[in-house]
Amino acid sequence: MAITIPIVREGATPPRRLPSGAGASRLTALPPLSLYLHVPWCVRKCPYCDFNSHAAPAGPLPEAAYLEALRGDIEQALPLIWGRQVMSVFIGGGTPSLLSAATIDTIMGMLRAHFNLIPDAEVTLEANPGTAEADRFKAYAASGINRLSLGIQTFDDVRLKTLGRIHDAAQARAAIEMAQQAVARVNLDIMFALPGQTLETCTQDVREALSFGTEHLSLYHLTMEPNTVFAKYPPAALPDDDDGAAMQDAVADLAESAGLQRYEVSAYARPGARSRHNMNYWTFGDYLGLGPGAHGKLSFHDRIIRQARVKQPDSWMAGVAAGDGRHIGEDLEVQTDALPFEFMLNALRLRDGVPTPLFETHTGLSVAQIAHQLEAGVKRGLMSPDPGRLQTTPLGWQFLNDTQALFL
C-alpha cells in the first residue's frame, strides 16, 4: 500500500497542529526565514480546491488597494523579524499570474526595500496556464522572479474540464514553454487519481510533463477535501484505493527513472533543483505569511508562534488599514508538548529525514524528550535506528500517518 498524498500544492504552508499544554522552549539560534505572499483571486474557484481563493470581482482586479494593504501588512510585521535574512519567497494563491507585470514589479520593490533578502534568494511565483502570457512572464523575471510554478494538473482536456480548470492542454504546453524561456527554474504541478482516469492516461500525463525536461515535479493524489464542491458533490468514476495506489507507484517510478529524485512525499527534483522554500517548511524553518489567509510560523529565543491573516480580502485590507492588528486572525504560541509532533509532521515527509541535531536547534528541546517515541518507532520498524538522523524506514514512509502519530 502506498502513501495517500493529500493536496499540498507547492508553496502552500505545511500541515500544522494547534498548540496545547503549557510552557515554552528556548532557542539558542533562530532557523532560516522565508516569506509567503498570498494573492487571493482566481478566475473561478476549482471544485477540488480548499485554499483561500476567491473568484475575481467583475472588472479589473483591485491591485492598487491590494498593494497598499500589502505594504501595511509588511510594515506592521517588520518588528517580528527585524534584522533577519530572508532565504526564499513564494507568491502563491489564488492565481498570482492574474497580477500585472507592474504590480509584481512593485511587490518585488517592496520586498527589497523592507527585507534583507539574500543575494541568491529563491523567488517563486505560482501561475495558471490559463493566464500565461510570454511577455508577462519575461517581465516577472526582469522584476526578480527566478522560479515559476505552473498548475498544469493534467494534459487531458476531458479531465481538465472535470477539475474546473480554465485552461486546456494546448495552453498548458504553451505555458510551460513560455515559463522555460522566461526563467531557468520551473515546477509543474500534476494530479493523479482523477475522475475517469486510468493507469495509462495517468502515466501519459507524467511522461508528457517529463518530456519538457523540467527540473521539478509536484505529483499529487486528488483528495476530497472538506468544504469543497467535490466533497459535497463527489465526481463520478473516481479510481478506487487500489487503482490510486497503483497510479501513485507508477508516477513515482516514471519520475525517478527519468532522473528526478523523490525527496518529499509529493516532490521530485533533479540534482540541485529541490525547492528551497519548501525545504524550509519541511525542516521546521520560519516563514512570515503576508496577505489574506496567509499562515506563518516565527521563532524567538523564548517562544515559537503561529499566525494566520484573516481570509476575506476586504476584511484583510480593512484590518491592515485600521493599524491595530485586526488583520491577524490567529496569533498563538506553540507550547512545548506540541513541538515534537509539529516538527515530525513536517520533517518525516522528507525521504532522507533530517539530522538529529536539527530537532534541538529548531525546537529548543532535547532529543532525549522524544527518546521513548523514537524507540517505539524503531521497534515497530517505522523509524531508522541511526542516532544521527530522524528518518523513517521505507515501511514508516509507506505508513507515514502512523509514524507521525508516534509523536502526538
CSV table of C-alpha atoms in Angstrom, one decimal:
chain,number,residue,atom,x,y,z
A,1,MET,CA,0.0,0.0,0.0
A,2,ALA,CA,1.4,3.4,-0.9
A,3,ILE,CA,1.2,6.7,0.9
A,4,THR,CA,-2.0,8.6,0.5
A,5,ILE,CA,-0.9,12.0,-0.7
A,6,PRO,CA,-3.1,15.0,0.3
A,7,ILE,CA,-3.2,18.1,-1.9
A,8,VAL,CA,-0.4,20.2,-0.5
A,9,ARG,CA,0.2,22.4,-3.5
A,10,GLU,CA,3.7,23.6,-4.0
A,11,GLY,CA,4.4,26.6,-1.8
A,12,ALA,CA,1.3,26.1,0.4
A,13,THR,CA,2.1,26.3,4.1
A,14,PRO,CA,2.6,22.8,5.6
A,15,PRO,CA,0.4,20.8,7.9
A,16,ARG,CA,0.2,22.1,11.4
A,17,ARG,CA,-1.5,21.4,14.8
A,18,LEU,CA,-2.9,24.0,17.2
A,19,PRO,CA,-0.8,24.5,20.3
A,20,SER,CA,-1.7,22.9,23.6
A,21,GLY,CA,-0.3,22.5,27.1
A,22,ALA,CA,1.9,24.9,29.0
A,23,GLY,CA,5.4,26.1,28.9
A,24,ALA,CA,7.7,27.1,26.0
A,25,SER,CA,11.1,26.0,24.9
A,26,ARG,CA,14.2,28.2,24.5
A,27,LEU,CA,16.1,28.5,21.2
A,28,THR,CA,19.8,29.3,21.1
A,29,ALA,CA,19.6,30.2,17.4
A,30,LEU,CA,16.8,31.1,15.0
A,31,PRO,CA,16.0,28.9,12.0
A,32,PRO,CA,16.1,30.2,8.4
A,33,LEU,CA,13.3,32.6,7.4
A,34,SER,CA,11.1,32.6,4.3
A,35,LEU,CA,8.3,34.8,3.1
A,36,TYR,CA,4.9,33.7,1.8
A,37,LEU,CA,2.7,36.2,0.0
A,38,HIS,CA,-0.9,35.3,-0.8
A,39,VAL,CA,-2.8,36.6,-3.8
A,40,PRO,CA,-6.4,35.6,-3.1
A,41,TRP,CA,-8.1,35.9,-6.6
A,42,CYS,CA,-8.8,33.3,-9.2
A,43,VAL,CA,-10.8,33.5,-12.4
A,44,ARG,CA,-13.0,30.9,-10.8
A,45,LYS,CA,-12.8,28.5,-7.9
A,46,CYS,CA,-11.9,25.0,-8.7
A,47,PRO,CA,-14.3,22.3,-7.2
A,48,TYR,CA,-11.4,20.4,-5.5
A,49,CYS,CA,-9.7,23.5,-4.0
A,50,ASP,CA,-9.7,24.2,-0.3
A,51,PHE,CA,-7.1,27.0,-0.4
A,52,ASN,CA,-8.1,30.6,0.4
A,53,SER,CA,-9.1,31.6,-3.2
A,54,HIS,CA,-11.9,33.8,-4.3
A,55,ALA,CA,-13.5,34.4,-7.7
A,56,ALA,CA,-12.1,37.7,-9.1
A,57,PRO,CA,-14.5,40.6,-9.0
A,58,ALA,CA,-16.1,41.9,-12.2
A,59,GLY,CA,-13.8,44.4,-13.9
A,60,PRO,CA,-10.2,44.9,-13.1
A,61,LEU,CA,-8.6,43.5,-10.0
A,62,PRO,CA,-8.2,45.9,-7.1
A,63,GLU,CA,-4.4,45.8,-7.5
A,64,ALA,CA,-3.8,49.3,-6.1
A,65,ALA,CA,-5.8,48.5,-3.0
A,66,TYR,CA,-4.0,45.2,-2.6
A,67,LEU,CA,-0.6,46.8,-2.9
A,68,GLU,CA,-1.5,49.4,-0.3
A,69,ALA,CA,-2.7,46.8,2.1
A,70,LEU,CA,0.3,44.5,1.4
A,71,ARG,CA,2.7,47.4,2.2
A,72,GLY,CA,0.8,48.0,5.5
A,73,ASP,CA,0.9,44.3,6.3
A,74,ILE,CA,4.7,44.3,5.7
A,75,GLU,CA,5.3,47.4,7.8
A,76,GLN,CA,3.3,46.1,10.7
A,77,ALA,CA,5.0,42.7,10.6
A,78,LEU,CA,8.6,44.0,10.4
A,79,PRO,CA,9.2,44.2,14.2
A,80,LEU,CA,8.7,40.5,14.4
A,81,ILE,CA,11.6,39.6,12.0
A,82,TRP,CA,13.8,42.8,12.2
A,83,GLY,CA,17.3,42.2,11.1
A,84,ARG,CA,16.8,38.6,9.9
A,85,GLN,CA,17.8,37.4,6.5
A,86,VAL,CA,15.2,36.0,4.1
A,87,MET,CA,16.3,33.0,2.1
A,88,SER,CA,13.2,32.4,-0.1
A,89,VAL,CA,10.0,34.0,-1.3
A,90,PHE,CA,6.8,32.2,-2.6
A,91,ILE,CA,4.0,34.2,-4.1
A,92,GLY,CA,1.0,31.9,-4.1
A,93,GLY,CA,-2.7,31.9,-4.3
A,94,GLY,CA,-5.2,32.0,-5.8
A,95,THR,CA,-3.7,32.9,-9.1
A,96,PRO,CA,-0.8,35.3,-8.7
A,97,SER,CA,-0.3,35.3,-12.5
A,98,LEU,CA,-3.5,37.4,-12.7
A,99,LEU,CA,-1.5,40.3,-11.4
A,100,SER,CA,0.0,42.7,-13.9
A,101,ALA,CA,3.8,42.9,-14.5
A,102,ALA,CA,3.8,46.4,-13.0
A,103,THR,CA,2.2,45.1,-9.8
A,104,ILE,CA,4.7,42.2,-9.4
A,105,ASP,CA,7.5,44.7,-10.0
A,106,THR,CA,6.1,46.9,-7.2
A,107,ILE,CA,5.8,43.9,-4.9
A,108,MET,CA,9.4,42.9,-5.6
A,109,GLY,CA,10.5,46.5,-4.9
A,110,MET,CA,8.6,46.4,-1.6
A,111,LEU,CA,10.4,43.2,-0.6
A,112,ARG,CA,13.8,44.6,-1.4
A,113,ALA,CA,13.1,47.8,0.5
A,114,HIS,CA,11.8,46.1,3.6
A,115,PHE,CA,13.5,42.8,3.9
A,116,ASN,CA,17.1,41.5,3.9
A,117,LEU,CA,16.9,39.1,1.0
A,118,ILE,CA,20.0,37.1,0.5
A,119,PRO,CA,21.6,37.7,-2.9
A,120,ASP,CA,20.6,34.4,-4.5
A,121,ALA,CA,17.2,34.1,-2.8
A,122,GLU,CA,14.8,31.7,-4.5
A,123,VAL,CA,11.7,33.7,-5.6
A,124,THR,CA,8.8,31.6,-6.9
A,125,LEU,CA,5.6,32.8,-8.4
A,126,GLU,CA,2.6,30.4,-8.9
A,127,ALA,CA,1.0,30.7,-12.3
A,128,ASN,CA,-2.1,29.3,-14.0
A,129,PRO,CA,-1.6,28.2,-17.7
A,130,GLY,CA,-4.9,29.9,-18.5
A,131,THR,CA,-3.5,33.3,-17.6
A,132,ALA,CA,0.0,32.8,-19.0
A,133,GLU,CA,1.5,35.4,-21.3
A,134,ALA,CA,5.1,35.2,-22.6
A,135,ASP,CA,5.7,39.0,-22.3
A,136,ARG,CA,4.3,39.0,-18.7
A,137,PHE,CA,6.4,36.0,-17.7
A,138,LYS,CA,9.5,37.7,-19.0
A,139,ALA,CA,8.6,40.9,-17.2
A,140,TYR,CA,8.1,38.9,-14.0
A,141,ALA,CA,11.6,37.6,-14.5
A,142,ALA,CA,13.0,41.1,-15.0
A,143,SER,CA,11.5,42.1,-11.7
A,144,GLY,CA,13.3,39.3,-9.8
A,145,ILE,CA,11.1,36.2,-10.1
A,146,ASN,CA,13.5,33.4,-10.8
A,147,ARG,CA,11.2,30.4,-10.5
A,148,LEU,CA,7.7,29.7,-11.8
A,149,SER,CA,5.3,27.0,-10.5
A,150,LEU,CA,2.7,26.0,-13.1
A,151,GLY,CA,-0.6,24.4,-12.1
A,152,ILE,CA,-0.9,22.0,-15.1
A,153,GLN,CA,-2.8,19.2,-13.2
A,154,THR,CA,-3.3,17.1,-16.4
A,155,PHE,CA,-2.8,17.3,-20.2
A,156,ASP,CA,-6.2,15.6,-20.7
A,157,ASP,CA,-8.9,18.1,-21.9
A,158,VAL,CA,-11.7,16.0,-20.5
A,159,ARG,CA,-10.1,15.7,-17.1
A,160,LEU,CA,-9.3,19.5,-17.1
A,161,LYS,CA,-13.0,20.3,-17.6
A,162,THR,CA,-14.0,17.9,-14.8
A,163,LEU,CA,-11.5,19.7,-12.5
A,164,GLY,CA,-12.9,23.1,-13.4
A,165,ARG,CA,-9.6,24.3,-14.8
A,166,ILE,CA,-9.8,27.4,-17.1
A,167,HIS,CA,-7.0,26.1,-19.4
A,168,ASP,CA,-6.8,23.3,-21.9
A,169,ALA,CA,-3.9,21.0,-22.8
A,170,ALA,CA,-2.6,23.2,-25.6
A,171,GLN,CA,-2.5,26.2,-23.2
A,172,ALA,CA,-0.7,24.1,-20.7
A,173,ARG,CA,2.0,23.1,-23.2
A,174,ALA,CA,2.4,26.7,-24.3
A,175,ALA,CA,2.6,27.9,-20.7
A,176,ILE,CA,5.5,25.5,-20.0
A,177,GLU,CA,7.4,26.7,-23.0
A,178,MET,CA,6.8,30.4,-22.0
A,179,ALA,CA,7.9,29.7,-18.5
A,180,GLN,CA,11.1,27.9,-19.5
A,181,GLN,CA,12.0,30.8,-21.8
A,182,ALA,CA,11.5,33.3,-19.0
A,183,VAL,CA,13.2,31.7,-16.1
A,184,ALA,CA,15.7,28.9,-15.5
A,185,ARG,CA,13.7,27.1,-12.8
A,186,VAL,CA,10.2,25.7,-13.4
A,187,ASN,CA,7.9,23.4,-11.4
A,188,LEU,CA,5.0,21.6,-12.8
A,189,ASP,CA,2.0,20.5,-10.6
A,190,ILE,CA,0.4,17.3,-11.8
A,191,MET,CA,-2.6,15.5,-10.2
A,192,PHE,CA,-3.4,11.8,-10.5
A,193,ALA,CA,-6.3,9.6,-9.4
A,194,LEU,CA,-8.6,11.9,-11.3
A,195,PRO,CA,-12.3,11.1,-12.1
A,196,GLY,CA,-12.4,8.7,-15.1
A,197,GLN,CA,-8.6,8.4,-15.2
A,198,THR,CA,-6.9,5.1,-16.0
A,199,LEU,CA,-3.4,4.0,-15.2
A,200,GLU,CA,-2.5,4.5,-18.9
A,201,THR,CA,-3.8,8.1,-19.0
A,202,CYS,CA,-2.2,8.9,-15.7
A,203,THR,CA,1.2,7.8,-16.7
A,204,GLN,CA,0.8,9.6,-20.0
A,205,ASP,CA,0.4,12.8,-18.1
A,206,VAL,CA,3.7,12.2,-16.3
A,207,ARG,CA,5.5,11.2,-19.4
A,208,GLU,CA,4.4,14.4,-21.1
A,209,ALA,CA,5.4,16.5,-18.2
A,210,LEU,CA,8.9,14.8,-18.2
A,211,SER,CA,9.2,15.4,-21.9
A,212,PHE,CA,9.8,19.1,-21.3
A,213,GLY,CA,12.9,18.3,-19.3
A,214,THR,CA,11.5,20.1,-16.2
A,215,GLU,CA,13.7,20.2,-13.1
A,216,HIS,CA,10.9,19.7,-10.6
A,217,LEU,CA,7.6,18.0,-10.4
A,218,SER,CA,4.9,18.1,-7.7
A,219,LEU,CA,2.7,15.0,-8.1
A,220,TYR,CA,-0.5,14.9,-6.0
A,221,HIS,CA,-3.2,12.4,-5.4
A,222,LEU,CA,-6.6,14.1,-5.8
A,223,THR,CA,-8.4,14.0,-2.4
A,224,MET,CA,-11.9,15.2,-1.5
A,225,GLU,CA,-11.0,18.0,0.9
A,226,PRO,CA,-13.7,19.2,3.4
A,227,ASN,CA,-15.7,22.3,2.4
A,228,THR,CA,-15.1,21.9,-1.3
A,229,VAL,CA,-17.6,21.3,-4.1
A,230,PHE,CA,-16.2,17.9,-4.7
A,231,ALA,CA,-16.6,16.9,-1.0
A,232,LYS,CA,-20.3,17.9,-1.2
A,233,TYR,CA,-20.9,16.5,-4.7
A,234,PRO,CA,-18.2,13.8,-5.4
A,235,PRO,CA,-17.4,13.4,-9.1
A,236,ALA,CA,-18.3,10.1,-10.8
A,237,ALA,CA,-15.8,7.4,-11.7
A,238,LEU,CA,-13.1,8.1,-9.1
A,239,PRO,CA,-10.4,5.5,-9.1
A,240,ASP,CA,-10.7,3.2,-6.1
A,241,ASP,CA,-7.9,2.9,-3.4
A,242,ASP,CA,-6.1,0.1,-5.2
A,243,ASP,CA,-6.1,1.9,-8.6
A,244,GLY,CA,-5.0,5.1,-6.9
A,245,ALA,CA,-2.1,3.3,-5.2
A,246,ALA,CA,-1.1,1.7,-8.5
A,247,MET,CA,-1.1,5.2,-10.1
A,248,GLN,CA,1.0,6.6,-7.3
A,249,ASP,CA,3.6,3.8,-7.6
A,250,ALA,CA,3.7,4.2,-11.4
A,251,VAL,CA,4.2,8.0,-11.4
A,252,ALA,CA,6.9,7.7,-8.8
A,253,ASP,CA,8.7,5.1,-10.9
A,254,LEU,CA,8.4,7.2,-14.0
A,255,ALA,CA,9.8,10.3,-12.4
A,256,GLU,CA,12.7,8.5,-10.7
A,257,SER,CA,13.6,6.6,-13.9
A,258,ALA,CA,13.9,10.0,-15.6
A,259,GLY,CA,16.4,11.2,-13.1
A,260,LEU,CA,14.2,13.1,-10.6
A,261,GLN,CA,14.6,12.1,-7.0
A,262,ARG,CA,11.6,11.8,-4.8
A,263,TYR,CA,12.8,13.8,-1.9
A,264,GLU,CA,9.5,14.6,-0.2
A,265,VAL,CA,6.1,12.8,-0.3
A,266,SER,CA,4.9,14.7,-3.3
A,267,ALA,CA,8.0,16.4,-4.6
A,268,TYR,CA,10.5,15.2,-7.2
A,269,ALA,CA,13.6,17.1,-8.3
A,270,ARG,CA,16.7,16.8,-10.4
A,271,PRO,CA,20.0,17.1,-8.5
A,272,GLY,CA,20.4,20.6,-7.1
A,273,ALA,CA,16.8,21.6,-8.1
A,274,ARG,CA,14.9,21.0,-4.8
A,275,SER,CA,12.6,23.8,-3.8
A,276,ARG,CA,14.5,25.7,-1.2
A,277,HIS,CA,11.3,27.3,0.0
A,278,ASN,CA,9.5,24.0,0.6
A,279,MET,CA,12.6,22.5,2.2
A,280,ASN,CA,12.5,25.3,4.7
A,281,TYR,CA,8.9,24.3,5.5
A,282,TRP,CA,9.8,20.6,5.9
A,283,THR,CA,12.8,21.3,8.1
A,284,PHE,CA,10.7,23.4,10.5
A,285,GLY,CA,12.1,26.7,9.4
A,286,ASP,CA,10.4,30.0,9.9
A,287,TYR,CA,8.1,31.8,7.4
A,288,LEU,CA,6.3,35.1,7.5
A,289,GLY,CA,2.8,34.9,5.9
A,290,LEU,CA,1.5,38.1,4.3
A,291,GLY,CA,-1.8,38.7,2.6
A,292,PRO,CA,-5.3,37.4,3.2
A,293,GLY,CA,-5.4,34.0,4.8
A,294,ALA,CA,-1.6,33.6,4.8
A,295,HIS,CA,-0.2,31.4,7.6
A,296,GLY,CA,3.2,32.0,9.3
A,297,LYS,CA,5.5,30.4,11.8
A,298,LEU,CA,8.0,32.6,13.6
A,299,SER,CA,10.6,31.7,16.2
A,300,PHE,CA,12.0,33.8,19.0
A,301,HIS,CA,14.6,32.8,21.6
A,302,ASP,CA,11.9,32.2,24.2
A,303,ARG,CA,8.9,31.1,22.1
A,304,ILE,CA,7.5,29.9,18.7
A,305,ILE,CA,4.3,31.4,17.4
A,306,ARG,CA,1.9,30.7,14.6
A,307,GLN,CA,-0.1,33.4,12.9
A,308,ALA,CA,-2.9,33.5,10.3
A,309,ARG,CA,-4.2,36.5,8.5
A,310,VAL,CA,-8.0,36.9,8.1
A,311,LYS,CA,-9.2,35.1,5.0
A,312,GLN,CA,-11.6,37.6,3.3
A,313,PRO,CA,-9.6,40.0,1.1
A,314,ASP,CA,-11.8,43.0,2.0
A,315,SER,CA,-11.6,42.2,5.7
A,316,TRP,CA,-7.8,41.8,5.5
A,317,MET,CA,-7.5,45.2,3.7
A,318,ALA,CA,-9.7,47.0,6.2
A,319,GLY,CA,-7.8,45.3,9.1
A,320,VAL,CA,-4.5,46.4,7.8
A,321,ALA,CA,-5.8,50.0,7.3
A,322,ALA,CA,-7.0,50.1,10.9
A,323,GLY,CA,-3.4,49.5,12.1
A,324,ASP,CA,-4.4,47.7,15.3
A,325,GLY,CA,-3.7,44.1,14.3
A,326,ARG,CA,-7.2,43.1,13.5
A,327,HIS,CA,-6.0,41.7,10.1
A,328,ILE,CA,-4.4,38.9,12.2
A,329,GLY,CA,-7.0,36.2,12.7
A,330,GLU,CA,-4.8,33.9,14.7
A,331,ASP,CA,-1.8,34.5,16.9
A,332,LEU,CA,-0.9,31.6,19.1
A,333,GLU,CA,2.2,30.3,20.9
A,334,VAL,CA,3.2,26.7,20.2
A,335,GLN,CA,3.6,25.1,23.5
A,336,THR,CA,6.2,22.6,24.5
A,337,ASP,CA,4.1,19.4,24.3
A,338,ALA,CA,3.0,20.2,20.8
A,339,LEU,CA,6.5,20.8,19.4
A,340,PRO,CA,7.6,17.2,18.8
A,341,PHE,CA,4.6,16.4,16.7
A,342,GLU,CA,4.7,19.8,14.8
A,343,PHE,CA,8.4,19.1,14.0
A,344,MET,CA,7.9,15.5,12.9
A,345,LEU,CA,4.7,16.2,11.0
A,346,ASN,CA,6.9,18.2,8.6
A,347,ALA,CA,10.4,16.6,8.8
A,348,LEU,CA,9.2,13.0,8.3
A,349,ARG,CA,7.7,13.9,4.9
A,350,LEU,CA,11.3,14.1,3.7
A,351,ARG,CA,12.6,10.8,2.4
A,352,ASP,CA,16.0,11.4,3.9
A,353,GLY,CA,14.6,12.8,7.1
A,354,VAL,CA,16.7,15.5,8.9
A,355,PRO,CA,19.9,15.5,11.1
A,356,THR,CA,19.0,14.7,14.7
A,357,PRO,CA,20.6,18.0,16.0
A,358,LEU,CA,18.1,20.0,13.9
A,359,PHE,CA,15.3,18.9,16.3
A,360,GLU,CA,17.1,20.5,19.2
A,361,THR,CA,18.1,23.7,17.3
A,362,HIS,CA,14.7,24.3,15.8
A,363,THR,CA,12.5,23.4,18.8
A,364,GLY,CA,14.7,24.2,21.8
A,365,LEU,CA,14.0,20.7,23.2
A,366,SER,CA,16.4,17.9,23.9
A,367,VAL,CA,16.1,14.8,21.7
A,368,ALA,CA,16.0,12.9,25.0
A,369,GLN,CA,12.5,14.2,25.4
A,370,ILE,CA,11.3,12.0,22.4
A,371,ALA,CA,13.5,9.0,23.2
A,372,HIS,CA,10.7,6.7,24.0
A,373,GLN,CA,8.8,7.6,20.9
A,374,LEU,CA,11.9,7.0,18.8
A,375,GLU,CA,12.5,3.7,20.5
A,376,ALA,CA,8.9,2.7,19.8
A,377,GLY,CA,9.2,3.6,16.2
A,378,VAL,CA,12.4,1.6,15.8
A,379,LYS,CA,10.9,-1.4,17.4
A,380,ARG,CA,7.9,-1.2,15.0
A,381,GLY,CA,10.2,-0.8,12.0
A,382,LEU,CA,8.9,2.7,11.3
A,383,MET,CA,11.9,4.7,12.3
A,384,SER,CA,15.6,4.4,11.4
A,385,PRO,CA,17.8,3.3,14.2
A,386,ASP,CA,20.5,5.7,13.1
A,387,PRO,CA,21.0,8.1,16.1
A,388,GLY,CA,22.3,10.8,13.7
A,389,ARG,CA,19.1,11.1,11.7
A,390,LEU,CA,15.4,11.4,12.4
A,391,GLN,CA,14.2,9.4,9.4
A,392,THR,CA,11.5,6.9,8.6
A,393,THR,CA,12.3,3.5,7.2
A,394,PRO,CA,10.7,2.6,3.9
A,395,LEU,CA,7.9,1.0,5.9
A,396,GLY,CA,7.5,4.1,8.0
A,397,TRP,CA,7.3,6.3,4.9
A,398,GLN,CA,4.8,4.0,3.4
A,399,PHE,CA,2.6,4.3,6.5
A,400,LEU,CA,3.5,7.9,7.2
A,401,ASN,CA,0.4,8.9,9.2
A,402,ASP,CA,1.1,6.1,11.7
A,403,THR,CA,4.8,7.1,12.0
A,404,GLN,CA,3.9,10.8,12.6
A,405,ALA,CA,1.3,9.8,15.2
A,406,LEU,CA,4.0,8.3,17.4
A,407,PHE,CA,4.9,11.9,18.4
A,408,LEU,CA,1.4,13.1,19.3
